[in-house]
Coordinates of C-alpha atoms in Angstrom, one line a residue:
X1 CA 80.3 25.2 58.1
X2 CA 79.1 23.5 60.9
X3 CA 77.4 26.1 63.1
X4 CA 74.3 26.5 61.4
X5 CA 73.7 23.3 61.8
X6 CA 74.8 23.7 65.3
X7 CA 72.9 26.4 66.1
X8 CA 69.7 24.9 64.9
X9 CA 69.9 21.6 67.0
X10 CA 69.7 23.7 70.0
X11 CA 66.2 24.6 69.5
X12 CA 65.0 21.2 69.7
X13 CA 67.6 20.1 72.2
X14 CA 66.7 19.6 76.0
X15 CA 69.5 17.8 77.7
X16 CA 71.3 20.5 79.7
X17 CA 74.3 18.5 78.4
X18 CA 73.9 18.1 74.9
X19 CA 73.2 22.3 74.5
X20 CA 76.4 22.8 76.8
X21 CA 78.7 20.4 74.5
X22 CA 77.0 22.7 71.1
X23 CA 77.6 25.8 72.9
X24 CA 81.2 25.3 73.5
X25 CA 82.0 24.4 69.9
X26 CA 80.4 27.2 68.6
X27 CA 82.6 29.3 71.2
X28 CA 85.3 27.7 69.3
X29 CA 84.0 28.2 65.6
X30 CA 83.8 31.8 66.8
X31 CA 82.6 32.9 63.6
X32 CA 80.1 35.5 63.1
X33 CA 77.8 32.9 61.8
X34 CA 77.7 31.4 64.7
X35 CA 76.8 34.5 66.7
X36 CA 73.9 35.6 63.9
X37 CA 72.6 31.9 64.8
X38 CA 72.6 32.4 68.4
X39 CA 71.2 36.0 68.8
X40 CA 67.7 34.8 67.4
X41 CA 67.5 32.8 70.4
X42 CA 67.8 35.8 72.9
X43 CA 63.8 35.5 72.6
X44 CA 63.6 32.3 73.5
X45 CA 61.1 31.6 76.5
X46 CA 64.0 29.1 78.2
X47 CA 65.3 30.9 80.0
X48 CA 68.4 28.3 80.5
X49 CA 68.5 28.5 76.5
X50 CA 69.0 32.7 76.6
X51 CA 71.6 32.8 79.4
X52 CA 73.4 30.2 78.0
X53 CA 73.2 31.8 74.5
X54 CA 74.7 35.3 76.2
X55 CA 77.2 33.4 77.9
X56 CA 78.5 31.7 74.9
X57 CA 78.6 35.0 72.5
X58 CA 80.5 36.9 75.3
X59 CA 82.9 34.3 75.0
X60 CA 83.3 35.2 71.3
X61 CA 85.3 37.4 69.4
X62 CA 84.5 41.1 69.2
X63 CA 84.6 41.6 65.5
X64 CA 82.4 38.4 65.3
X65 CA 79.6 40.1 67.6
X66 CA 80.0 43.2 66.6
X67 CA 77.6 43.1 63.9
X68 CA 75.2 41.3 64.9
X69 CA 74.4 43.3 68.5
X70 CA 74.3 46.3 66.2
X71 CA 71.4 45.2 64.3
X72 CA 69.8 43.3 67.4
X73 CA 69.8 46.5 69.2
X74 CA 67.0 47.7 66.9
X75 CA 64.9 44.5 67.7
X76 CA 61.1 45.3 68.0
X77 CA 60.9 43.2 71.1
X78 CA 61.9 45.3 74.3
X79 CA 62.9 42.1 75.9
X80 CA 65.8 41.1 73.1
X81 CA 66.8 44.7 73.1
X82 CA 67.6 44.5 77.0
X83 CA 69.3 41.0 76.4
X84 CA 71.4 42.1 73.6
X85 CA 72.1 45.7 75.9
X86 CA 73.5 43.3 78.4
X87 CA 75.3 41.5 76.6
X88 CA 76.9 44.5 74.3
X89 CA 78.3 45.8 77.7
X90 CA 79.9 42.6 78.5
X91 CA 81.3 42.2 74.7
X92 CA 84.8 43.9 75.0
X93 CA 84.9 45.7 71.8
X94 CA 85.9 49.2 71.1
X95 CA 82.1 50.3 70.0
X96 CA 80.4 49.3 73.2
X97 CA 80.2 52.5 74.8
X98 CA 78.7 53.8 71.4
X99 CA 76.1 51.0 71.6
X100 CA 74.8 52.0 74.5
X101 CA 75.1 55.3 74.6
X102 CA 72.8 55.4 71.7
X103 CA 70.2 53.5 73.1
X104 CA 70.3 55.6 75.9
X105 CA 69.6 58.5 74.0
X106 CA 67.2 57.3 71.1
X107 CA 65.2 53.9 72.5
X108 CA 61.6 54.6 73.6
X109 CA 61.6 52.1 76.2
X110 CA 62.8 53.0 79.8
X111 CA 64.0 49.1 80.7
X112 CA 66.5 49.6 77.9
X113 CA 67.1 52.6 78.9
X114 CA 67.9 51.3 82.2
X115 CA 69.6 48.2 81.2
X116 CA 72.1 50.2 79.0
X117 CA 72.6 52.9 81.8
X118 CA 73.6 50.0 84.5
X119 CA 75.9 48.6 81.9
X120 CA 77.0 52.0 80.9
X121 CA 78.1 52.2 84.6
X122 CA 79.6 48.5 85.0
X123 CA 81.8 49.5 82.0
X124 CA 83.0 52.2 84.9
X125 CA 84.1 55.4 82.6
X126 CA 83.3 58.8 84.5
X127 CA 83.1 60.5 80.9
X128 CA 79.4 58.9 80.4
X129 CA 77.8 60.7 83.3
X130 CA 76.4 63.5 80.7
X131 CA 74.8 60.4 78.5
X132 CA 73.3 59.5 81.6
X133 CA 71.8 62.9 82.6
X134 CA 70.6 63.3 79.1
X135 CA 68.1 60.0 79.9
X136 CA 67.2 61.6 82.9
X137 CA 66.0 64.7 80.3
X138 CA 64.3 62.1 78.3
X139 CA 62.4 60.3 81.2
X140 CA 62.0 63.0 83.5
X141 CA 58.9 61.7 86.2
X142 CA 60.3 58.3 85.7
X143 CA 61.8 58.0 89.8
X144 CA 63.7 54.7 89.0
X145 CA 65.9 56.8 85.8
X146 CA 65.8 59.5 88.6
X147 CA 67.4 57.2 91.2
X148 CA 69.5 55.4 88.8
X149 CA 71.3 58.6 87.7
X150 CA 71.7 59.9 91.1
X151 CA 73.5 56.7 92.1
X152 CA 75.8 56.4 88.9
X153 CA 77.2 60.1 90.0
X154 CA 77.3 58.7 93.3
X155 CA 79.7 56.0 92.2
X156 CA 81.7 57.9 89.7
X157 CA 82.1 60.9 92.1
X158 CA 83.3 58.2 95.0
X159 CA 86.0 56.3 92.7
X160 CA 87.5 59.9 91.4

């Protein structure tokens, strides 16, 4: 019962040291409380705050994210979404691929686009490349989506 409470001390706390002893325990509650009280802070300003908030949920359990990074991929702010792509492609759960490959295909902004695509890639599976091209379809005078493409086959073609 204690990570509400934990969760909520971190928005008024400022010693780097404090935050980093409440992030560890709620690595240890684990519970998917915990990570539905630290996603909110993914638009946090600090920037220490956010990192240290995706940090701490990838340390998680799956099932306990899992949830929550579905629902925070539909966040109106473009910003969350390309904090919470990043960290569903670090989140080792079976459903990541799905996560992203989604937002590939159906978010309207190109920087989440992009995040997913480069963790899409990280994730290293040759079998995404047409989810890939498909963005490409969606964004197609965008040069960076254009470039970012090109390079992912470049990468998958080189490790086959």
């Amino acid at each position: 019962g204690a990570a509400p409470d934990l969760c909520g001390r971190l928005a008024r706390e400022t010693d780097a040291s404090v935050r980093e002893a409440i992030l560890t325990a709620l690595v240890r509650i684990g519970s998917a409380e915990a990570v539905a009280g630290l996603l909110p802070y993914l638009a946090s300003e600090d920037a220490a705050l956010r990192n240290g908030v995706v940090e701490t949920v990838q340390q998680m359990p799956p099932d306990a994210v899992a949830p929550q990074v579905e629902a925070f991929l539909d966040n109106p702010d473009s910003d969350v979404r390309i904090f919470t792509v990043q960290l569903a492609a670090r989140v080792a759960h079976p459903r990541r691929i799905d996560w992203l490959s989604r937002v590939v295909e159906r978010d309207s902004h190109v920087n989440v686009c992009l995040a997913a695509l480069e963790g899409l890639v990280e994730i290293g599976r040759p079998d995404v490349l047409p989810i890939l091209e498909r963005l490409r379809a969606r964004f197609p005078d965008d040069p960076v989506v254009a470039f970012s493409v090109d390079a992912a086959r470049r990468r998958f073609q080189a490790g086959a």
